[in-house]
Tab-separated table of C-alpha atoms and ligand atoms in Angstrom:
chain	number	residue	atom	x	y	z
M	1277	MET	CA	12.500	-40.630	-42.926
M	1278	SER	CA	10.488	-37.481	-42.709
M	1279	ILE	CA	11.087	-33.893	-43.684
M	1280	ASP	CA	12.600	-31.913	-40.809
M	1281	ILE	CA	11.735	-28.280	-40.298
M	1282	GLY	CA	13.435	-26.102	-37.672
M	1283	ILE	CA	11.535	-23.274	-35.976
M	1284	THR	CA	13.581	-20.226	-35.021
M	1285	GLY	CA	12.809	-16.628	-34.181
M	1286	LEU	CA	13.385	-14.009	-31.533
M	1287	THR	CA	12.455	-14.579	-27.888
M	1288	LYS	CA	8.676	-14.466	-27.282
M	1289	SER	CA	7.873	-14.187	-30.970
M	1290	GLY	CA	5.456	-17.112	-30.627
M	1291	LYS	CA	7.671	-20.005	-31.703
M	1292	THR	CA	6.185	-22.547	-29.309
M	1293	THR	CA	2.649	-21.349	-30.061
M	1294	VAL	CA	3.250	-21.798	-33.807
M	1295	PHE	CA	4.914	-25.144	-33.114
M	1296	ASN	CA	1.795	-26.272	-31.246
M	1297	ALA	CA	-0.416	-25.068	-34.083
M	1298	LEU	CA	1.658	-26.932	-36.679
M	1299	THR	CA	1.967	-30.206	-34.787
M	1300	LYS	CA	-1.380	-30.091	-32.993
M	1301	GLY	CA	0.841	-30.235	-29.952
M	1302	LYS	CA	0.443	-29.133	-26.388
M	1303	ALA	CA	3.980	-28.053	-25.555
M	1304	ASP	CA	4.113	-25.688	-22.591
M	1305	THR	CA	4.890	-22.203	-23.912
M	1306	GLU	CA	6.541	-21.427	-20.582
M	1307	SER	CA	9.144	-24.119	-21.212
M	1308	PRO	CA	11.858	-23.004	-23.610
M	1309	GLY	CA	12.238	-26.378	-25.322
M	1310	PRO	CA	13.526	-27.726	-27.567
M	1311	HIS	CA	10.182	-29.188	-28.541
M	1312	ILE	CA	9.942	-31.832	-31.215
M	1313	GLY	CA	6.701	-32.887	-32.871
M	1314	ILE	CA	5.274	-34.557	-35.938
M	1315	ALA	CA	2.660	-33.207	-38.333
M	1316	LYS	CA	0.806	-35.263	-40.906
M	1317	VAL	CA	1.290	-33.796	-44.349
M	1318	PRO	CA	-2.120	-32.793	-45.761
M	1319	GLU	CA	-2.691	-34.682	-49.032
M	1320	PRO	CA	-6.306	-34.858	-50.253
M	1321	ARG	CA	-5.424	-37.463	-52.908
M	1322	LEU	CA	-4.467	-39.964	-50.199
M	1323	GLN	CA	-8.020	-40.012	-48.837
M	1324	MET	CA	-9.464	-40.391	-52.342
M	1325	LEU	CA	-7.182	-43.366	-52.946
M	1326	ALA	CA	-8.183	-44.865	-49.624
M	1327	ASN	CA	-11.858	-44.486	-50.527
M	1328	MET	CA	-11.267	-46.405	-53.728
M	1329	LEU	CA	-8.893	-49.098	-52.525
M	1330	GLN	CA	-10.334	-49.617	-49.032
M	1331	PRO	CA	-7.018	-50.637	-47.470
M	1332	LYS	CA	-6.677	-51.629	-43.813
M	1333	ARG	CA	-4.258	-48.764	-43.162
M	1334	VAL	CA	-3.897	-45.284	-44.579
M	1335	VAL	CA	-0.612	-43.599	-43.700
M	1336	PRO	CA	0.124	-39.956	-44.521
M	1337	ALA	CA	3.628	-38.585	-45.008
M	1338	GLU	CA	5.034	-36.813	-41.978
M	1339	ALA	CA	6.940	-33.639	-41.319
M	1340	ARG	CA	8.964	-33.254	-38.144
M	1341	TYR	CA	9.103	-29.837	-36.516
M	1342	ILE	CA	11.779	-28.792	-34.068
M	1343	ASP	CA	11.143	-25.698	-31.956
M	1344	ILE	CA	14.717	-24.800	-31.085
M	1345	GLY	CA	13.609	-22.583	-28.210
M	1346	ALA	CA	16.874	-20.845	-27.441
M	1347	PRO	CA	18.114	-17.795	-29.361
M	1348	LEU	CA	20.246	-18.796	-32.348
M	1349	LYS	CA	23.398	-17.233	-30.971
M	1350	ALA	CA	23.059	-19.196	-27.744
M	1351	ILE	CA	22.785	-22.690	-29.165
M	1352	SER	CA	25.592	-25.182	-29.479
M	1353	GLY	CA	26.327	-28.902	-29.312
M	1354	GLN	CA	23.483	-31.338	-29.927
M	1355	LEU	CA	20.901	-28.615	-30.463
M	1356	LEU	CA	23.009	-26.880	-33.098
M	1357	THR	CA	23.506	-30.233	-34.823
M	1358	GLU	CA	19.720	-30.768	-34.815
M	1359	LEU	CA	19.240	-27.378	-36.417
M	1360	THR	CA	21.954	-27.780	-39.022
M	1361	ASN	CA	20.375	-31.082	-40.065
M	1362	VAL	CA	16.927	-29.666	-40.832
M	1363	ASP	CA	15.690	-29.419	-44.411
M	1364	ALA	CA	14.055	-26.009	-44.037
M	1365	VAL	CA	13.838	-23.208	-41.518
M	1366	ILE	CA	10.756	-21.386	-40.255
M	1367	ASN	CA	11.398	-17.980	-38.799
M	1368	VAL	CA	8.600	-16.809	-36.504
M	1369	VAL	CA	8.315	-13.022	-36.404
M	1370	ARG	CA	6.114	-11.289	-33.880
M	1371	ALA	CA	3.380	-8.986	-35.152
M	1372	PHE	CA	0.859	-9.408	-32.323
M	1373	ALA	CA	0.579	-6.606	-29.814
M	1374	ASP	CA	0.339	-7.525	-26.153
M	1375	GLU	CA	1.483	-5.158	-23.442
M	1376	SER	CA	1.737	-7.986	-20.941
M	1377	ILE	CA	4.376	-9.757	-23.054
M	1378	PRO	CA	7.349	-7.434	-23.421
M	1379	HIS	CA	9.019	-7.487	-26.837
M	1380	ILE	CA	12.693	-8.371	-26.610
M	1381	GLU	CA	13.611	-5.315	-28.702
M	1382	GLY	CA	11.215	-3.027	-26.854
M	1383	SER	CA	8.851	-2.426	-29.769
M	1384	LEU	CA	7.041	-4.149	-32.626
M	1385	ASP	CA	8.913	-3.965	-35.936
M	1386	ILE	CA	8.446	-6.800	-38.421
M	1387	ASP	CA	11.150	-5.683	-40.867
M	1388	ARG	CA	13.739	-5.174	-38.145
M	1389	ASP	CA	13.009	-8.587	-36.617
M	1390	ILE	CA	13.230	-10.371	-39.966
M	1391	ALA	CA	16.579	-8.656	-40.552
M	1392	THR	CA	17.800	-9.576	-37.054
M	1393	THR	CA	17.072	-13.265	-37.487
M	1394	ASN	CA	18.574	-13.265	-40.973
M	1395	LEU	CA	21.722	-11.778	-39.463
M	1396	GLU	CA	21.803	-14.414	-36.738
M	1397	LEU	CA	21.510	-17.175	-39.342
M	1398	ALA	CA	24.314	-15.528	-41.337
M	1399	PHE	CA	26.514	-15.234	-38.221
M	1400	SER	CA	26.166	-18.934	-37.597
M	1401	ASP	CA	27.333	-19.679	-41.158
M	1402	LEU	CA	30.143	-17.134	-40.949
M	1403	ALA	CA	31.450	-18.781	-37.790
M	1404	ILE	CA	31.605	-22.128	-39.590
M	1405	ILE	CA	33.362	-20.557	-42.570
M	1406	GLU	CA	35.935	-18.775	-40.368
M	1407	ARG	CA	36.748	-22.021	-38.580
M	1408	ARG	CA	37.093	-23.905	-41.849
M	1409	LEU	CA	39.261	-21.179	-43.390
M	1410	GLY	CA	41.514	-21.353	-40.335
M	1411	LYS	CA	41.860	-25.109	-40.753
M	1412	ILE	CA	42.553	-24.738	-44.466
M	1413	ASP	CA	45.357	-22.261	-43.657
M	1414	THR	CA	46.952	-24.774	-41.310
M	1415	SER	CA	46.564	-27.689	-43.754
M	1416	LEU	CA	48.047	-25.650	-46.604
M	1417	LYS	CA	51.325	-25.383	-44.719
M	1418	GLY	CA	52.152	-29.059	-45.063
M	1419	ALA	CA	50.047	-29.887	-48.131
M	1420	LYS	CA	51.390	-31.639	-51.214
M	1421	ALA	CA	50.463	-30.468	-54.717
M	1422	PRO	CA	47.265	-32.464	-55.435
M	1423	GLU	CA	45.744	-31.837	-52.010
M	1424	ARG	CA	46.872	-28.226	-52.177
M	1425	GLN	CA	44.831	-27.574	-55.273
M	1426	GLY	CA	41.620	-28.795	-53.655
M	1427	LEU	CA	42.280	-26.752	-50.521
M	1428	LEU	CA	42.961	-23.611	-52.510
M	1429	ARG	CA	39.761	-24.078	-54.498
M	1430	GLU	CA	37.744	-24.494	-51.312
M	1431	GLN	CA	39.455	-21.494	-49.729
M	1432	ASP	CA	38.656	-19.365	-52.736
M	1433	PHE	CA	35.019	-20.456	-52.816
M	1434	LEU	CA	34.434	-20.060	-49.065
M	1435	THR	CA	36.003	-16.605	-49.158
M	1436	LYS	CA	33.524	-15.613	-51.864
M	1437	VAL	CA	30.590	-16.995	-49.852
M	1438	LYS	CA	31.868	-15.120	-46.814
M	1439	THR	CA	31.980	-11.833	-48.699
M	1440	ASP	CA	28.386	-12.371	-49.843
M	1441	LEU	CA	27.208	-13.212	-46.330
M	1442	GLU	CA	28.868	-10.054	-45.056
M	1443	LYS	CA	26.856	-8.151	-47.655
M	1444	GLU	CA	23.757	-9.868	-46.228
M	1445	VAL	CA	23.264	-12.160	-49.210
M	1446	PRO	CA	22.189	-15.563	-47.863
M	1447	ILE	CA	23.656	-18.681	-49.454
M	1448	ARG	CA	20.247	-19.784	-50.751
M	1449	GLU	CA	20.324	-16.806	-53.133
M	1450	LEU	CA	23.705	-17.584	-54.702
M	1451	SER	CA	23.812	-19.286	-58.081
M	1452	LEU	CA	26.190	-22.182	-57.608
M	1453	THR	CA	27.796	-24.737	-59.878
M	1454	THR	CA	27.024	-28.395	-59.155
M	1455	ASP	CA	30.418	-28.735	-57.506
M	1456	GLU	CA	29.882	-25.689	-55.335
M	1457	ALA	CA	26.407	-26.863	-54.359
M	1458	ARG	CA	27.927	-30.169	-53.247
M	1459	THR	CA	30.527	-28.382	-51.112
M	1460	ILE	CA	27.769	-26.276	-49.561
M	1461	ALA	CA	25.642	-29.345	-48.814
M	1462	ASN	CA	28.511	-30.803	-46.766
M	1463	TYR	CA	28.471	-27.834	-44.442
M	1464	GLN	CA	24.713	-27.716	-43.810
M	1465	PHE	CA	24.760	-23.931	-43.742
M	1466	LEU	CA	21.659	-22.355	-42.216
M	1467	THR	CA	21.280	-19.589	-44.805
M	1468	ALA	CA	21.457	-22.226	-47.547
M	1469	LYS	CA	18.205	-23.765	-46.364
M	1470	PRO	CA	14.815	-22.717	-47.718
M	1471	LEU	CA	13.223	-20.163	-45.400
M	1472	LEU	CA	9.567	-19.709	-44.524
M	1473	ILE	CA	8.903	-16.506	-42.623
M	1474	VAL	CA	5.816	-16.857	-40.439
M	1475	VAL	CA	4.528	-13.472	-39.341
M	1476	ASN	CA	2.620	-14.188	-36.140
M	1477	ILE	CA	-0.337	-11.823	-36.020
M	1478	GLY	CA	-2.856	-11.241	-33.240
M	1479	GLU	CA	-6.528	-12.151	-33.575
M	1480	GLU	CA	-7.507	-8.511	-33.927
M	1481	GLN	CA	-5.203	-8.275	-36.974
M	1482	LEU	CA	-6.966	-11.102	-38.841
M	1483	PRO	CA	-8.908	-8.761	-41.150
M	1484	GLN	CA	-5.539	-7.346	-42.307
M	1485	ALA	CA	-3.846	-10.726	-42.618
M	1486	GLU	CA	-4.059	-10.881	-46.398
M	1487	PRO	CA	-3.133	-7.287	-47.273
M	1488	LEU	CA	-0.265	-7.427	-44.760
M	1489	GLU	CA	0.968	-10.674	-46.269
M	1490	ASN	CA	0.815	-9.242	-49.785
M	1491	GLU	CA	2.632	-6.097	-48.767
M	1492	LEU	CA	5.394	-7.966	-46.921
M	1493	ASN	CA	5.755	-10.435	-49.779
M	1494	SER	CA	6.499	-7.590	-52.144
M	1495	HIS	CA	9.766	-7.082	-50.181
M	1496	TYR	CA	10.524	-10.619	-49.103
M	1497	SER	CA	9.758	-12.788	-52.089
M	1498	ARG	CA	13.309	-13.871	-52.718
M	1499	PRO	CA	14.647	-17.158	-54.073
M	1500	LYS	CA	13.763	-20.077	-51.783
M	1501	CYS	CA	12.060	-17.755	-49.325
M	1502	ARG	CA	8.344	-17.251	-48.697
M	1503	LEU	CA	6.348	-15.319	-46.158
M	1504	ILE	CA	2.932	-15.973	-44.649
M	1505	THR	CA	0.868	-14.320	-41.959
M	1506	LEU	CA	-0.686	-16.639	-39.425
M	1507	CYS	CA	-2.379	-16.212	-36.091
M	1508	GLY	CA	-0.448	-18.719	-34.011
M	1509	LYS	CA	-2.599	-18.378	-30.941
M	1510	LEU	CA	-5.907	-18.878	-32.748
M	1511	GLU	CA	-4.480	-21.684	-34.909
M	1512	MET	CA	-3.253	-23.401	-31.759
M	1513	GLU	CA	-6.687	-23.125	-30.170
M	1514	LEU	CA	-8.350	-24.445	-33.328
M	1515	THR	CA	-6.265	-27.628	-33.231
M	1516	GLN	CA	-8.103	-28.526	-30.024
M	1517	LEU	CA	-11.466	-28.548	-31.837
M	1518	ASP	CA	-12.784	-31.216	-34.169
M	1519	ASN	CA	-12.517	-30.472	-37.903
M	1520	SER	CA	-16.033	-29.197	-38.530
M	1521	ALA	CA	-16.011	-26.893	-35.506
M	1522	ALA	CA	-12.597	-25.557	-36.565
M	1523	GLU	CA	-13.915	-24.940	-40.103
M	1524	GLY	CA	-16.838	-23.027	-38.641
M	1525	PHE	CA	-14.493	-20.773	-36.684
M	1526	ARG	CA	-12.283	-20.229	-39.706
M	1527	ALA	CA	-15.263	-19.170	-41.792
M	1528	GLU	CA	-16.301	-16.744	-39.054
M	1529	PHE	CA	-12.831	-15.183	-39.014
M	1530	GLY	CA	-12.682	-15.132	-42.823
M	1531	MET	CA	-9.765	-17.585	-42.918
M	1532	LYS	CA	-9.781	-19.750	-46.026
M	1533	GLU	CA	-7.394	-22.519	-45.118
M	1534	SER	CA	-5.787	-23.857	-41.974
M	1535	GLY	CA	-2.451	-22.278	-41.127
M	1536	LEU	CA	-1.008	-25.744	-40.685
M	1537	ASP	CA	-1.965	-26.760	-44.228
M	1538	ARG	CA	-0.650	-23.543	-45.733
M	1539	ALA	CA	2.642	-23.696	-43.856
M	1540	ILE	CA	3.288	-27.294	-44.886
M	1541	LYS	CA	2.282	-26.691	-48.500
M	1542	LEU	CA	4.634	-23.727	-48.760
M	1543	SER	CA	7.453	-25.663	-47.113
M	1544	TYR	CA	6.890	-28.387	-49.705
M	1545	GLU	CA	7.029	-25.910	-52.542
M	1546	LEU	CA	10.181	-24.342	-51.120
M	1547	LEU	CA	11.826	-27.738	-50.820
M	1548	GLY	CA	10.769	-28.866	-54.297
M	1549	LEU	CA	8.979	-31.899	-52.893
M	1550	ILE	CA	6.374	-34.054	-54.595
M	1551	SER	CA	4.151	-36.878	-53.326
M	1552	PHE	CA	3.862	-40.439	-54.482
M	1553	PHE	CA	1.716	-43.226	-53.079
M	1554	SER	CA	2.715	-46.781	-52.337
M	1555	ILE	CA	0.162	-49.561	-52.257
M	1556	ALA	CA	1.141	-52.856	-50.716
M	1557	SER	CA	-0.013	-55.365	-48.114
M	1558	ASP	CA	-3.322	-53.620	-47.539
M	1559	GLU	CA	-1.717	-50.235	-46.887
M	1560	VAL	CA	-1.833	-47.003	-48.801
M	1561	LYS	CA	0.934	-44.604	-47.876
M	1562	ALA	CA	1.909	-41.148	-49.029
M	1563	TRP	CA	5.600	-40.303	-49.350
M	1564	SER	CA	7.465	-37.075	-49.946
M	1565	ILE	CA	10.442	-37.032	-52.283
M	1566	GLN	CA	12.522	-34.462	-54.049
M	1567	ASP	CA	11.295	-33.730	-57.566
M	1568	SER	CA	13.331	-35.739	-60.192
M	1569	THR	CA	13.981	-38.708	-57.893
M	1570	ASN	CA	14.301	-42.032	-59.729
M	1571	ALA	CA	12.298	-45.156	-58.918
M	1572	VAL	CA	15.076	-47.006	-57.112
M	1573	LYS	CA	15.766	-44.043	-54.810
M	1574	ALA	CA	12.038	-43.619	-54.199
M	1575	ALA	CA	11.903	-47.292	-53.178
M	1576	GLY	CA	14.792	-46.621	-50.802
M	1577	LYS	CA	12.694	-43.949	-49.135
M	1578	ILE	CA	10.302	-46.735	-48.078
M	1579	HIS	CA	12.909	-49.328	-47.124
M	1580	SER	CA	16.593	-49.873	-47.813
M	1581	ASP	CA	15.790	-53.514	-48.751
M	1582	MET	CA	13.508	-52.248	-51.498
M	1583	GLU	CA	16.293	-50.126	-52.912
M	1584	ARG	CA	18.855	-52.936	-52.725
M	1585	GLY	CA	16.578	-55.628	-54.109
M	1586	PHE	CA	14.712	-53.394	-56.565
M	1587	ILE	CA	13.346	-55.289	-59.571
M	1588	ARG	CA	10.629	-53.125	-61.087
M	1589	ALA	CA	7.993	-50.589	-60.203
M	1590	GLU	CA	4.393	-50.970	-61.293
M	1591	VAL	CA	3.176	-47.426	-61.820
M	1592	ILE	CA	-0.047	-45.615	-62.613
M	1593	SER	CA	-0.777	-41.931	-62.271
M	1594	TYR	CA	-3.307	-40.900	-59.650
M	1595	ASN	CA	-5.524	-39.341	-62.322
M	1596	ASP	CA	-5.538	-42.444	-64.524
M	1597	LEU	CA	-6.364	-44.667	-61.581
M	1598	MET	CA	-9.202	-42.392	-60.506
M	1599	LYS	CA	-10.612	-42.402	-64.025
M	1600	CYS	CA	-10.574	-46.218	-64.083
M	1601	GLY	CA	-12.242	-46.512	-60.713
M	1602	SER	CA	-10.277	-49.607	-59.679
M	1603	LEU	CA	-6.895	-51.270	-60.058
M	1604	ALA	CA	-8.486	-54.220	-61.874
M	1605	GLU	CA	-10.017	-51.899	-64.459
M	1606	ALA	CA	-6.711	-50.034	-64.859
M	1607	ARG	CA	-4.929	-53.317	-65.427
M	1608	LYS	CA	-7.498	-54.358	-68.032
M	1609	LYS	CA	-6.966	-51.074	-69.864
M	1610	GLY	CA	-3.196	-51.581	-69.770
M	1611	LEU	CA	-2.603	-48.398	-67.779
M	1612	LEU	CA	-0.343	-50.017	-65.178
M	1613	ARG	CA	3.176	-49.520	-66.506
M	1614	LEU	CA	6.240	-51.503	-65.537
M	1615	GLU	CA	9.128	-49.126	-64.969
M	1616	GLY	CA	12.818	-49.718	-64.256
M	1617	LYS	CA	15.319	-48.234	-61.805
M	1618	SER	CA	15.914	-45.025	-63.705
M	1619	TYR	CA	12.242	-44.077	-64.135
M	1620	ILE	CA	11.709	-40.561	-62.748
M	1621	VAL	CA	8.830	-40.643	-60.285
M	1622	LYS	CA	6.112	-38.054	-60.968
M	1623	ASP	CA	3.920	-36.215	-58.504
M	1624	GLY	CA	0.841	-38.367	-57.843
M	1625	ASP	CA	2.298	-41.676	-59.061
M	1626	VAL	CA	0.722	-44.710	-57.415
M	1627	ILE	CA	3.415	-47.361	-57.171
M	1628	THR	CA	3.821	-50.995	-56.237
M	1629	PHE	CA	7.492	-51.877	-55.926
M	1630	LEU	CA	8.625	-55.373	-56.883
M	1631	PHE	CA	11.789	-56.318	-55.079
M	1632	ASN	CA	13.625	-59.298	-53.785
M	1633	VAL	CA	15.740	-59.621	-50.663
S	1812	GTP	N1	-1.977	-11.878	-27.546
S	1812	GTP	C1	-1.296	-12.790	-28.207
S	1812	GTP	N2	-0.388	-13.502	-27.551
S	1812	GTP	C2	0.311	-14.424	-28.231
S	1812	GTP	C3	0.134	-14.661	-29.623
S	1812	GTP	N3	0.989	-15.624	-29.995
S	1812	GTP	C4	1.686	-15.964	-28.885
S	1812	GTP	N4	1.260	-15.244	-27.810
S	1812	GTP	C5	1.734	-15.318	-26.436
S	1812	GTP	O1	3.042	-14.826	-26.385
S	1812	GTP	C6	3.784	-15.540	-25.397
S	1812	GTP	C7	5.036	-16.083	-26.040
S	1812	GTP	O2	4.640	-17.070	-26.978
S	1812	GTP	P1	5.527	-18.371	-27.158
S	1812	GTP	O3	4.847	-19.213	-28.188
S	1812	GTP	O4	5.869	-18.951	-25.866
S	1812	GTP	O5	6.797	-17.652	-27.801
S	1812	GTP	P2	8.259	-18.276	-27.942
S	1812	GTP	O6	8.867	-17.583	-29.109
S	1812	GTP	O7	8.179	-19.749	-27.974
S	1812	GTP	O8	8.921	-17.759	-26.614
S	1812	GTP	P3	10.323	-18.248	-25.989
S	1812	GTP	O9	10.436	-19.715	-26.258
S	1812	GTP	O10	10.191	-17.924	-24.548
S	1812	GTP	O11	11.344	-17.440	-26.705
S	1812	GTP	C8	2.876	-16.618	-24.857
S	1812	GTP	O12	2.334	-16.159	-23.649
S	1812	GTP	C9	1.812	-16.722	-25.929
S	1812	GTP	O13	0.565	-17.149	-25.407
S	1812	GTP	C10	-0.847	-13.904	-30.291
S	1812	GTP	O14	-1.088	-14.045	-31.494
S	1812	GTP	N5	-1.531	-12.986	-29.535
S	1813	MG	MG1	9.128	-21.180	-26.742
């Protein structure tokens, strides 16, 4: 199970270009999509562990990107289901100037385009709410007391959410009770998902990438929302080079880090994800889990058998293991802990699960 990230944005904003950059893909930008691709989650600690443990296989965590292709208001059916199931949304906003590629709105305007896509996401949620409110109305007619109460509570809550959406407040910004959050999760609302705004700049704008990003972030740093500038076209071209050549180019353009790495890192932060590492049968693997996940659920991330037959987890922190230099040394020093089902997995934990099936 990987993390799923949906890519949306206005027509010709550079969605497929950014998708290619993120997944090192070669999707045809002329084809609308949807395009689906996998990116390996950058995790420097995984390589360090591999250097120490010398396993046969080293397996990074994966993120799955879905370039929806079509405008939000035009999607339905399977594609809409795909989008509503993603964990986070990337909104690609065009900042590059190119006369030969007409802008759908006739001119470049980053703020307007961010607002337009936010509205489209809100419309999608409003449509779901309207439909549900209609159904609640019908059900209320024949409902008996206990059921009635639940329906009325839901009606009341959804009406409040609707009012907020109409005032352009996305669901991700609402402070919800646990109960309300659970109701929201059932609906998979688009504005409830963390949002990464990717401002797609042209190569000639690279010197302004940082100041532009800082300026835009002063308006758009909202809860569960981040913004980065990225040159999709250049990043896409760089994925075709080997690492050292790509680094060389980045240095030349004054880019510190790959756009792919930054985008994934920010998505991780937005989603509240942490990494742990499993070591077993000559494999070292990195996994992504929600912060505050317990050991038995973390085991379930690897395999449902491991969750069902969970006995114990043998755990050491990445830092402790690195300090010891080997598992044998860590064991000698008593740094390998045995933990039970309810142990809360920490970022960087190196875990061997003991289970029986
Ligand atoms: N000059 C320039 N062109 C770019 C840049 N990014 C994307 N393009 C071009 O803009 C066009 C549209 O990019 P796509 O990635 O296809 O955009 P899209 O949002 O996927 O487009 P649709 O799927 O048709 O809505 C392509 O011809 C890209 O090569 C850029 O930074 N600079
Ligand atoms: Mg496209």
